[in-house]
PDB file of C-alpha atoms in Angstrom:
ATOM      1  CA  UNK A   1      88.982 -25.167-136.036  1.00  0.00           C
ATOM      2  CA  UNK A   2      88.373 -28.897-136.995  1.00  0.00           C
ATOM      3  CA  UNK A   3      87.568 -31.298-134.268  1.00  0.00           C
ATOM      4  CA  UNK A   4      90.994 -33.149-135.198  1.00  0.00           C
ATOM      5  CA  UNK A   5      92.647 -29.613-134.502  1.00  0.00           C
ATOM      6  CA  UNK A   6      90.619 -30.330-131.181  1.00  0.00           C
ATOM      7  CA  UNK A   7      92.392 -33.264-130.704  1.00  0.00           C
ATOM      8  CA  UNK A   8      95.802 -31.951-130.149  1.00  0.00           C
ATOM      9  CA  UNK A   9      97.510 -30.462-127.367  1.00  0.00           C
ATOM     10  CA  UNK A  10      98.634 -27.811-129.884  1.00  0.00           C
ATOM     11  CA  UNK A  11      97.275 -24.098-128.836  1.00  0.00           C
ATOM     12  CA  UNK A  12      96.606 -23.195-132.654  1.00  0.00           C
ATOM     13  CA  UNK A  13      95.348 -19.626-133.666  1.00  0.00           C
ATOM     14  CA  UNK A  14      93.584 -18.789-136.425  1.00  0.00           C
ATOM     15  CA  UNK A  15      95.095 -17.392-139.581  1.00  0.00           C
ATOM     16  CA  UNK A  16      95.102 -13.382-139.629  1.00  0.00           C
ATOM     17  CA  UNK A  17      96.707 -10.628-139.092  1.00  0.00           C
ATOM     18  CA  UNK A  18      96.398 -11.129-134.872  1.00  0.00           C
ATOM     19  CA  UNK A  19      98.466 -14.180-134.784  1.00  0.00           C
ATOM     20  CA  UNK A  20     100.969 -12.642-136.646  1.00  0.00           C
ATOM     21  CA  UNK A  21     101.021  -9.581-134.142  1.00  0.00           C
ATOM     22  CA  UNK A  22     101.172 -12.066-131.110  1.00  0.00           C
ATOM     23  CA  UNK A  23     104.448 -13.241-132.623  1.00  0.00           C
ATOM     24  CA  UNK A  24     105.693  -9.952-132.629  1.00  0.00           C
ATOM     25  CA  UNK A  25     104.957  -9.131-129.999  1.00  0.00           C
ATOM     26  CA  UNK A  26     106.531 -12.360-128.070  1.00  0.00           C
ATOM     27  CA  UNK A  27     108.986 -12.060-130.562  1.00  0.00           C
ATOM     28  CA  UNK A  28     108.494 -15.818-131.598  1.00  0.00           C
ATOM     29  CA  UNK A  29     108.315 -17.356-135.237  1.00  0.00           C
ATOM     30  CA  UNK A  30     105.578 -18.593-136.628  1.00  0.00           C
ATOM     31  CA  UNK A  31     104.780 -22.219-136.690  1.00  0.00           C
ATOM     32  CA  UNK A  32     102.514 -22.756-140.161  1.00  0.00           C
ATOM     33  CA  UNK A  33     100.097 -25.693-140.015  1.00  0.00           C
ATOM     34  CA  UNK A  34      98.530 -26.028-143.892  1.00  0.00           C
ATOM     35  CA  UNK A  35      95.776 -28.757-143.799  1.00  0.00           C
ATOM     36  CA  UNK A  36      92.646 -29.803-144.906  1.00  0.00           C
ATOM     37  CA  UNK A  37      90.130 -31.837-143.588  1.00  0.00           C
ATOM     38  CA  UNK A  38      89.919 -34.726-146.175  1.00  0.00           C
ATOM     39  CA  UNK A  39      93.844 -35.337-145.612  1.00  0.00           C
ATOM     40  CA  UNK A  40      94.248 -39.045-144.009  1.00  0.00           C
ATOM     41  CA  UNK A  41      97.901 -37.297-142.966  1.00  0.00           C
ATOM     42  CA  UNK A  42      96.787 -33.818-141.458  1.00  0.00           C
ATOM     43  CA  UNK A  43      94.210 -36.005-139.172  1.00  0.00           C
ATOM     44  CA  UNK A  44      97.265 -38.550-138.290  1.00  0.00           C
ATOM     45  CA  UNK A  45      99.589 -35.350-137.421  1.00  0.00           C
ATOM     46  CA  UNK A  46      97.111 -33.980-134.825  1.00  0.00           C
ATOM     47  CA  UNK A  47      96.050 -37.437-133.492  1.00  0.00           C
ATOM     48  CA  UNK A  48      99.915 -38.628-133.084  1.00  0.00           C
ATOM     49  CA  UNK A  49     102.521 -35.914-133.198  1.00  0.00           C
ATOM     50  CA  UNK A  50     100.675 -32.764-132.409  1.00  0.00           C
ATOM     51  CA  UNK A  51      98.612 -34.815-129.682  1.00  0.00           C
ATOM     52  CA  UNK A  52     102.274 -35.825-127.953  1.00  0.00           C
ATOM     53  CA  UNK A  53     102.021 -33.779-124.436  1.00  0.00           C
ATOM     54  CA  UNK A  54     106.311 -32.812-124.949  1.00  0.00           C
ATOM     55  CA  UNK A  55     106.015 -32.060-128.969  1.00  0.00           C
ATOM     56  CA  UNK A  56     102.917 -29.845-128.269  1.00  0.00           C
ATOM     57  CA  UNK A  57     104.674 -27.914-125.283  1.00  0.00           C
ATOM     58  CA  UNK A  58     107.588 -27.090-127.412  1.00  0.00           C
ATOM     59  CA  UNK A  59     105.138 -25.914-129.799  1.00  0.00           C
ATOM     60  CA  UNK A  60     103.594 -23.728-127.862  1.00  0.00           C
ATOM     61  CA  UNK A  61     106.279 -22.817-125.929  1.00  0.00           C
ATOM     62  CA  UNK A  62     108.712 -21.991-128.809  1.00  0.00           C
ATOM     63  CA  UNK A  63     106.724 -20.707-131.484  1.00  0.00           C
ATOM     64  CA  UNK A  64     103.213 -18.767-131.968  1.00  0.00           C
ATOM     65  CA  UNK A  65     101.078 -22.051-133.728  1.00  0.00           C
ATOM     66  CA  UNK A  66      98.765 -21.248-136.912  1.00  0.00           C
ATOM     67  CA  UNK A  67      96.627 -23.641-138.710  1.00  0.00           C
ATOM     68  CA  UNK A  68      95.224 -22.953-141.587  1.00  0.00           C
ATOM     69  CA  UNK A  69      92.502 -24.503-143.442  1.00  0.00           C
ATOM     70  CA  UNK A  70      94.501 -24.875-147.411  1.00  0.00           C
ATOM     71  CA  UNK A  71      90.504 -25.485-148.734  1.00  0.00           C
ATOM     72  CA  UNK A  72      89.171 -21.842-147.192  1.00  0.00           C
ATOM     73  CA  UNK A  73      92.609 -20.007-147.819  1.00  0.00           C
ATOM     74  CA  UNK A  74      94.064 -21.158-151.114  1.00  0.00           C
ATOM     75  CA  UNK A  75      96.385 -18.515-151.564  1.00  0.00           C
TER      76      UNK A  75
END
């Protein structure tokens, strides 16, 4: 992870095929994070909205959070 990803009170897991099986198993959706680290507005998102304590626990509470680097994992 980034050290904005760092920042937040988000829980994110790293894209593969075990995140993916955590959600099925706690039969939660994923929640999809694409960013890259030259984006003014992925750095804002973890720094304001992701780094909210009540946003974050509904994240984490509700869904099974995955961020994913869009420069490493194009497709």
């Amino acid at each position: 992870m980034t050290e904005s990803a760092d920042a937040t009170k988000v829980e994110w897991r790293e894209w593969g095929q075990k995140a993916f099986d955590v959600a099925d198993r706690a039969a939660k959706p994923v929640l999809l994070a694409l960013v890259t680290p030259w984006s003014a507005e992925c750095r804002e998102m973890d720094t304001t909205t992701y780094a909210e304590p009540r946003i974050a626990a509904n994240i984490n509470d509700g869904f099974v959070p995955v961020r994913v680097d869009a420069d490493r994992h194009p497709r």
